[in-house]
């Protein structure tokens, strides 16, 4: 599994706006270390330095925490399709991919490098006050990166 320092941001230049990095600690503790432009534009607030689970809709917090924890510890990737409604009433669908990274320092939590992109080719700037990242996934599956996948995604 690659380490955080193995990632060369210059090699990701074309997709950097769609990237986020999340440190996955104990279940339910997922600190968003970095969220680039797409996350701010789509969800309408700055999620960097927030606990991902705290900015997840309450009804799916447990499920999202489980999926991030399993992806980081198994390790495996996660691929989801999400719908999102903008404040202006427009909607969009997104693909979201999360892949694990080993921490550079032993004893520190693994990280997930995440990417989000509109399936419909849209992305409007969202003005919101609810500070919530995404709703329930329309579809989700773990992605085998060599260690297999958990037997259930829920």
Coordinates of N, CA and C in Angstrom, one line a residue:
X1 N 0.9 -1.2 0.0 CA 0.0 0.0 0.0 C 0.9 1.2 0.0
X2 N 0.6 2.2 -0.8 CA 1.4 3.4 -0.9 C 1.3 4.2 0.4
X3 N 2.4 4.9 0.7 CA 2.4 5.9 1.8 C 2.0 7.2 1.3
X4 N 1.6 8.1 2.3 CA 1.2 9.4 1.9 C 2.3 10.1 1.1
X5 N 3.6 9.9 1.5 CA 4.7 10.6 0.8 C 5.0 10.1 -0.6
X6 N 4.4 8.9 -0.9 CA 4.5 8.4 -2.3 C 3.6 9.1 -3.3
X7 N 2.7 9.9 -2.8 CA 1.8 10.7 -3.7 C 2.5 11.9 -4.1
X8 N 2.7 12.1 -5.4 CA 3.3 13.3 -6.0 C 2.2 14.2 -6.5
X9 N 1.9 15.3 -5.8 CA 0.8 16.2 -6.2 C 0.9 16.7 -7.6
X10 N 2.1 16.9 -8.1 CA 2.3 17.4 -9.5 C 1.8 16.4 -10.5
X11 N 1.8 15.1 -10.1 CA 1.3 14.1 -11.1 C -0.2 14.1 -11.1
X12 N -0.8 14.7 -10.1 CA -2.3 14.7 -10.0 C -2.9 16.1 -10.4
X13 N -2.0 16.9 -11.0 CA -2.4 18.3 -11.3 C -3.8 18.5 -11.9
X14 N -4.1 17.6 -12.9 CA -5.4 17.8 -13.6 C -6.6 17.4 -12.7
X15 N -6.4 16.6 -11.6 CA -7.5 16.2 -10.8 C -7.4 16.8 -9.4
X16 N -6.4 17.6 -9.1 CA -6.3 18.2 -7.7 C -7.5 18.9 -7.2
X17 N -8.3 19.6 -8.0 CA -9.5 20.2 -7.5 C -10.5 19.2 -6.9
X18 N -10.5 18.0 -7.4 CA -11.4 17.0 -6.9 C -10.9 16.1 -5.8
X19 N -9.8 16.4 -5.2 CA -9.1 15.5 -4.2 C -9.4 16.0 -2.8
X20 N -9.5 15.0 -1.9 CA -9.6 15.2 -0.5 C -8.7 14.2 0.2
X21 N -8.2 14.5 1.3 CA -7.4 13.5 2.1 C -8.0 13.5 3.5
X22 N -8.4 12.2 3.9 CA -9.0 12.0 5.2 C -8.2 11.1 6.1
X23 N -7.9 11.5 7.3 CA -7.2 10.6 8.2 C -8.2 9.8 9.0
X24 N -8.1 8.5 8.9 CA -9.1 7.6 9.5 C -8.5 7.0 10.8
X25 N -9.0 7.6 11.9 CA -8.7 7.2 13.2 C -9.6 6.1 13.8
X26 N -9.8 6.1 15.1 CA -10.8 5.1 15.6 C -12.2 5.3 14.9
X27 N -13.0 4.2 14.9 CA -14.3 4.3 14.2 C -15.0 5.6 14.6
X28 N -15.5 6.4 13.6 CA -16.2 7.6 13.8 C -15.3 8.8 13.9
X29 N -14.0 8.7 13.8 CA -13.1 9.8 13.9 C -12.3 9.8 12.5
X30 N -12.8 10.6 11.6 CA -12.2 10.8 10.3 C -12.0 12.2 10.0
X31 N -10.8 12.7 10.3 CA -10.5 14.1 10.1 C -10.2 14.4 8.6
X32 N -10.9 15.4 8.0 CA -10.6 15.8 6.7 C -9.4 16.7 6.8
X33 N -8.2 16.2 6.3 CA -7.0 16.9 6.4 C -6.9 18.0 5.3
X34 N -7.5 17.7 4.1 CA -7.5 18.6 3.0 C -8.7 18.3 2.1
X35 N -9.4 19.3 1.7 CA -10.5 19.2 0.8 C -10.3 20.3 -0.3
X36 N -10.1 19.9 -1.5 CA -9.8 20.9 -2.5 C -11.1 21.6 -3.0
X37 N -11.0 22.3 -4.1 CA -12.1 23.2 -4.6 C -13.4 22.6 -4.8
X38 N -13.4 21.4 -5.4 CA -14.7 20.7 -5.8 C -15.6 20.5 -4.6
X39 N -15.0 20.1 -3.4 CA -15.7 19.9 -2.2 C -16.4 21.1 -1.7
X40 N -15.7 22.2 -1.7 CA -16.2 23.5 -1.3 C -17.3 24.0 -2.3
X41 N -17.1 23.8 -3.6 CA -18.1 24.2 -4.5 C -19.4 23.4 -4.5
X42 N -19.2 22.1 -4.4 CA -20.4 21.2 -4.4 C -21.2 21.3 -3.1
X43 N -20.5 21.3 -1.9 CA -21.2 21.2 -0.7 C -21.4 22.6 0.0
X44 N -20.8 23.6 -0.5 CA -21.0 25.0 -0.1 C -20.4 25.4 1.2
X45 N -19.4 24.7 1.7 CA -18.6 25.1 2.9 C -17.2 24.5 2.9
X46 N -16.4 25.0 3.7 CA -15.0 24.5 3.8 C -14.9 23.3 4.8
X47 N -14.7 22.1 4.3 CA -14.7 20.9 5.2 C -13.4 20.6 5.8
X48 N -12.3 21.2 5.3 CA -11.0 20.9 5.8 C -10.9 21.1 7.3
X49 N -10.3 20.2 8.0 CA -10.1 20.1 9.5 C -11.4 19.7 10.2
X50 N -12.4 19.3 9.5 CA -13.6 18.8 10.2 C -13.6 17.3 10.3
X51 N -14.4 16.8 11.2 CA -14.6 15.3 11.3 C -15.6 15.0 10.2
X52 N -15.2 14.1 9.3 CA -16.2 13.8 8.2 C -17.5 13.3 8.8
X53 N -17.5 12.5 9.8 CA -18.7 11.9 10.4 C -19.6 13.0 10.9
X54 N -19.0 14.1 11.5 CA -19.9 15.1 12.0 C -20.5 16.0 10.9
X55 N -20.0 15.9 9.7 CA -20.6 16.7 8.6 C -21.3 15.7 7.6
X56 N -21.7 14.5 8.1 CA -22.4 13.5 7.4 C -23.9 13.6 7.9
X57 N -24.9 13.4 7.1 CA -26.2 13.3 7.6 C -26.4 12.3 8.7
X58 N -27.0 12.7 9.8 CA -27.1 11.8 11.0 C -27.6 10.4 10.7
X59 N -28.5 10.2 9.7 CA -29.1 8.9 9.5 C -28.1 8.0 8.8
X60 N -27.0 8.5 8.3 CA -26.0 7.6 7.6 C -24.6 7.7 8.3
X61 N -24.5 8.3 9.4 CA -23.2 8.5 10.0 C -22.5 7.1 10.3
X62 N -23.3 6.3 10.9 CA -22.7 5.0 11.3 C -22.2 4.2 10.1
X63 N -23.0 4.2 9.0 CA -22.7 3.5 7.8 C -21.4 4.1 7.2
X64 N -21.4 5.4 7.1 CA -20.2 6.1 6.5 C -19.0 5.8 7.3
X65 N -19.1 5.9 8.6 CA -17.9 5.6 9.5 C -17.5 4.1 9.3
X66 N -18.4 3.2 9.2 CA -18.0 1.8 9.0 C -17.3 1.7 7.6
X67 N -17.8 2.2 6.6 CA -17.2 2.1 5.3 C -15.8 2.7 5.2
X68 N -15.6 3.9 5.8 CA -14.2 4.5 5.9 C -13.3 3.6 6.7
X69 N -13.8 3.2 7.9 CA -12.9 2.4 8.7 C -12.5 1.1 8.0
X70 N -13.5 0.4 7.4 CA -13.1 -0.9 6.7 C -12.2 -0.6 5.5
X71 N -12.4 0.4 4.8 CA -11.5 0.7 3.7 C -10.1 1.0 4.1
X72 N -9.9 1.7 5.2 CA -8.6 2.0 5.7 C -7.9 0.8 6.4
X73 N -8.7 -0.1 7.1 CA -8.1 -1.1 7.8 C -8.0 -2.5 7.1
X74 N -8.8 -2.7 6.1 CA -8.8 -4.0 5.4 C -7.5 -4.3 4.7
X75 N -6.9 -3.5 3.9 CA -7.3 -2.2 3.3 C -8.0 -2.5 1.9
X76 N -8.8 -1.6 1.5 CA -9.5 -1.7 0.2 C -10.0 -0.3 -0.2
X77 N -10.4 -0.2 -1.4 CA -11.0 1.1 -1.8 C -12.5 1.1 -1.6
X78 N -13.1 2.2 -1.9 CA -14.5 2.4 -1.8 C -15.0 3.2 -3.0
X79 N -16.0 2.8 -3.7 CA -16.6 3.5 -4.8 C -18.1 3.7 -4.6
X80 N -18.5 5.0 -4.7 CA -19.9 5.3 -4.4 C -20.5 6.2 -5.5
X81 N -21.7 6.1 -5.7 CA -22.5 7.1 -6.6 C -23.4 7.8 -5.6
X82 N -23.3 9.1 -5.6 CA -24.1 10.0 -4.7 C -24.9 11.0 -5.5
X83 N -26.1 11.3 -5.0 CA -26.9 12.4 -5.6 C -26.8 13.6 -4.6
X84 N -26.9 14.7 -5.2 CA -26.7 15.9 -4.3 C -27.7 17.0 -4.9
X85 N -28.4 17.6 -4.0 CA -29.3 18.7 -4.4 C -28.7 20.0 -4.0
X86 N -28.6 21.0 -4.9 CA -28.0 22.3 -4.6 C -29.1 23.2 -4.0
X87 N -28.6 24.3 -3.4 CA -29.6 25.2 -2.8 C -30.5 25.8 -3.8
X88 N -30.1 25.9 -5.1 CA -31.0 26.5 -6.1 C -32.0 25.5 -6.7
X89 N -32.0 24.3 -6.1 CA -33.0 23.3 -6.6 C -32.4 22.3 -7.6
X90 N -31.3 22.7 -8.2 CA -30.7 21.8 -9.2 C -30.1 20.6 -8.5
X91 N -29.9 19.5 -9.3 CA -29.4 18.3 -8.7 C -28.2 17.8 -9.5
X92 N -27.4 16.9 -9.0 CA -26.3 16.3 -9.7 C -26.1 14.9 -9.1
X93 N -25.3 14.1 -9.9 CA -24.9 12.8 -9.4 C -23.4 12.8 -9.5
X94 N -22.7 12.2 -8.5 CA -21.3 12.2 -8.4 C -20.8 10.8 -8.2
X95 N -19.6 10.5 -8.8 CA -18.9 9.3 -8.4 C -17.8 9.7 -7.4
X96 N -17.7 8.9 -6.4 CA -16.7 9.2 -5.3 C -15.9 8.0 -5.1
X97 N -14.5 8.1 -5.2 CA -13.6 7.0 -5.0 C -12.7 7.4 -3.9
X98 N -12.5 6.4 -3.0 CA -11.6 6.5 -1.8 C -10.6 5.4 -1.8
X99 N -9.3 5.7 -1.7 CA -8.3 4.7 -1.7 C -7.4 4.9 -0.5
X100 N -6.9 3.8 0.2 CA -6.1 4.0 1.4 C -4.7 4.3 1.1
X101 N -4.1 5.0 2.1 CA -2.7 5.4 2.1 C -2.2 5.1 3.5
X102 N -1.0 4.5 3.5 CA -0.3 4.3 4.8 C 0.2 5.6 5.3
X103 N 0.2 5.8 6.6 CA 0.8 7.1 7.2 C 2.3 7.0 7.0
X104 N 2.9 8.2 6.9 CA 4.3 8.3 6.8 C 5.0 8.0 8.1
X105 N 4.3 8.3 9.2 CA 4.9 8.1 10.6 C 4.2 6.9 11.2
X106 N 5.0 5.9 11.7 CA 4.3 4.7 12.4 C 3.5 5.2 13.6
X107 N 2.4 4.5 13.7 CA 1.5 4.9 14.8 C 0.4 5.9 14.5
X108 N 0.6 6.6 13.4 CA -0.4 7.6 12.9 C -1.5 6.9 12.1
X109 N -2.7 7.5 12.0 CA -3.7 6.8 11.3 C -3.5 6.7 9.8
X110 N -4.0 5.7 9.2 CA -4.0 5.6 7.8 C -4.9 6.8 7.2
X111 N -4.6 7.1 6.0 CA -5.4 8.1 5.3 C -6.1 7.5 4.1
X112 N -7.1 8.2 3.7 CA -7.8 7.9 2.4 C -7.7 9.1 1.5
X113 N -7.2 8.8 0.3 CA -7.2 9.8 -0.7 C -8.5 9.6 -1.5
X114 N -9.3 10.7 -1.6 CA -10.6 10.7 -2.1 C -10.7 11.6 -3.4
X115 N -11.5 11.2 -4.3 CA -11.8 12.0 -5.5 C -13.3 12.0 -5.8
X116 N -13.8 13.1 -6.2 CA -15.2 13.3 -6.5 C -15.3 14.0 -7.8
X117 N -16.3 13.5 -8.6 CA -16.5 14.1 -9.9 C -18.0 13.9 -10.3
X118 N -18.5 15.0 -11.0 CA -19.9 14.9 -11.5 C -20.0 13.9 -12.6
X119 N -21.0 13.0 -12.5 CA -21.3 12.1 -13.6 C -22.0 12.8 -14.8
X120 N -22.8 13.8 -14.4 CA -23.5 14.6 -15.4 C -22.8 15.7 -16.0
X121 N -21.5 15.9 -15.6 CA -20.7 17.0 -16.1 C -21.0 18.4 -15.6
X122 N -21.8 18.4 -14.5 CA -22.2 19.7 -13.9 C -21.3 19.9 -12.6
X123 N -21.3 21.1 -12.2 CA -20.8 21.4 -10.8 C -21.1 22.9 -10.6
X124 N -22.1 23.1 -9.8 CA -22.5 24.5 -9.5 C -21.9 24.9 -8.1
X125 N -21.7 26.1 -7.9 CA -21.3 26.6 -6.6 C -22.5 26.5 -5.7
X126 N -22.4 25.8 -4.7 CA -23.6 25.6 -3.8 C -23.4 26.6 -2.6
X127 N -24.5 27.3 -2.3 CA -24.5 28.1 -1.1 C -25.5 27.4 -0.1
X128 N -24.9 27.0 1.0 CA -25.7 26.3 2.0 C -25.3 26.7 3.4
X129 N -26.1 26.4 4.3 CA -25.8 26.6 5.7 C -25.9 25.4 6.5
X130 N -26.2 24.2 5.9 CA -26.4 23.0 6.6 C -25.1 22.3 6.9
X131 N -24.0 22.6 6.1 CA -22.7 22.0 6.3 C -22.8 20.5 6.4
X132 N -23.3 19.9 5.4 CA -23.5 18.4 5.3 C -22.8 18.0 4.0
X133 N -22.0 16.9 4.1 CA -21.3 16.3 2.9 C -22.1 15.1 2.4
X134 N -22.8 15.2 1.3 CA -23.5 14.1 0.7 C -24.6 13.4 1.5
X135 N -25.5 12.8 0.8 CA -26.5 12.0 1.4 C -26.2 10.5 1.2
X136 N -27.2 9.7 1.4 CA -27.0 8.3 1.2 C -26.5 7.9 -0.2
X137 N -25.6 7.0 -0.3 CA -25.1 6.6 -1.6 C -26.2 5.8 -2.4
X138 N -26.3 6.1 -3.6 CA -27.2 5.3 -4.5 C -26.7 3.9 -4.7
X139 N -25.4 3.9 -4.8 CA -24.7 2.6 -4.9 C -23.3 2.7 -4.2
X140 N -22.9 1.6 -3.7 CA -21.5 1.6 -3.0 C -21.0 0.2 -3.2
X141 N -19.7 0.1 -3.4 CA -19.0 -1.2 -3.3 C -17.6 -1.0 -2.9
X142 N -17.0 -2.0 -2.2 CA -15.6 -1.9 -1.8 C -14.9 -2.4 -3.1
X143 N -13.6 -1.8 -3.2 CA -12.8 -2.1 -4.4 C -11.6 -2.9 -3.9
X144 N -11.3 -4.1 -4.5 CA -10.2 -4.9 -4.1 C -8.9 -4.3 -4.7
X145 N -8.0 -4.0 -3.8 CA -6.7 -3.4 -4.3 C -5.6 -4.4 -3.9
X146 N -5.9 -5.7 -3.7 CA -5.0 -6.8 -3.5 C -5.2 -7.5 -2.2
X147 N -5.9 -7.0 -1.2 CA -6.1 -7.7 0.1 C -7.5 -8.2 0.2
X148 N -8.3 -8.2 -0.9 CA -9.7 -8.6 -0.8 C -10.6 -7.5 -0.4
X149 N -11.8 -7.8 -0.1 CA -12.8 -6.8 0.4 C -13.6 -7.4 1.5
X150 N -14.2 -6.5 2.4 CA -15.1 -7.0 3.4 C -16.3 -7.8 2.8
X151 N -16.9 -8.7 3.6 CA -18.0 -9.5 3.1 C -19.3 -8.7 2.9
X152 N -19.4 -7.5 3.6 CA -20.6 -6.7 3.5 C -20.2 -5.2 3.5
X153 N -21.0 -4.4 2.8 CA -20.7 -3.0 2.7 C -21.5 -2.2 3.7
X154 N -22.3 -2.9 4.5 CA -23.1 -2.3 5.5 C -22.8 -2.8 6.9

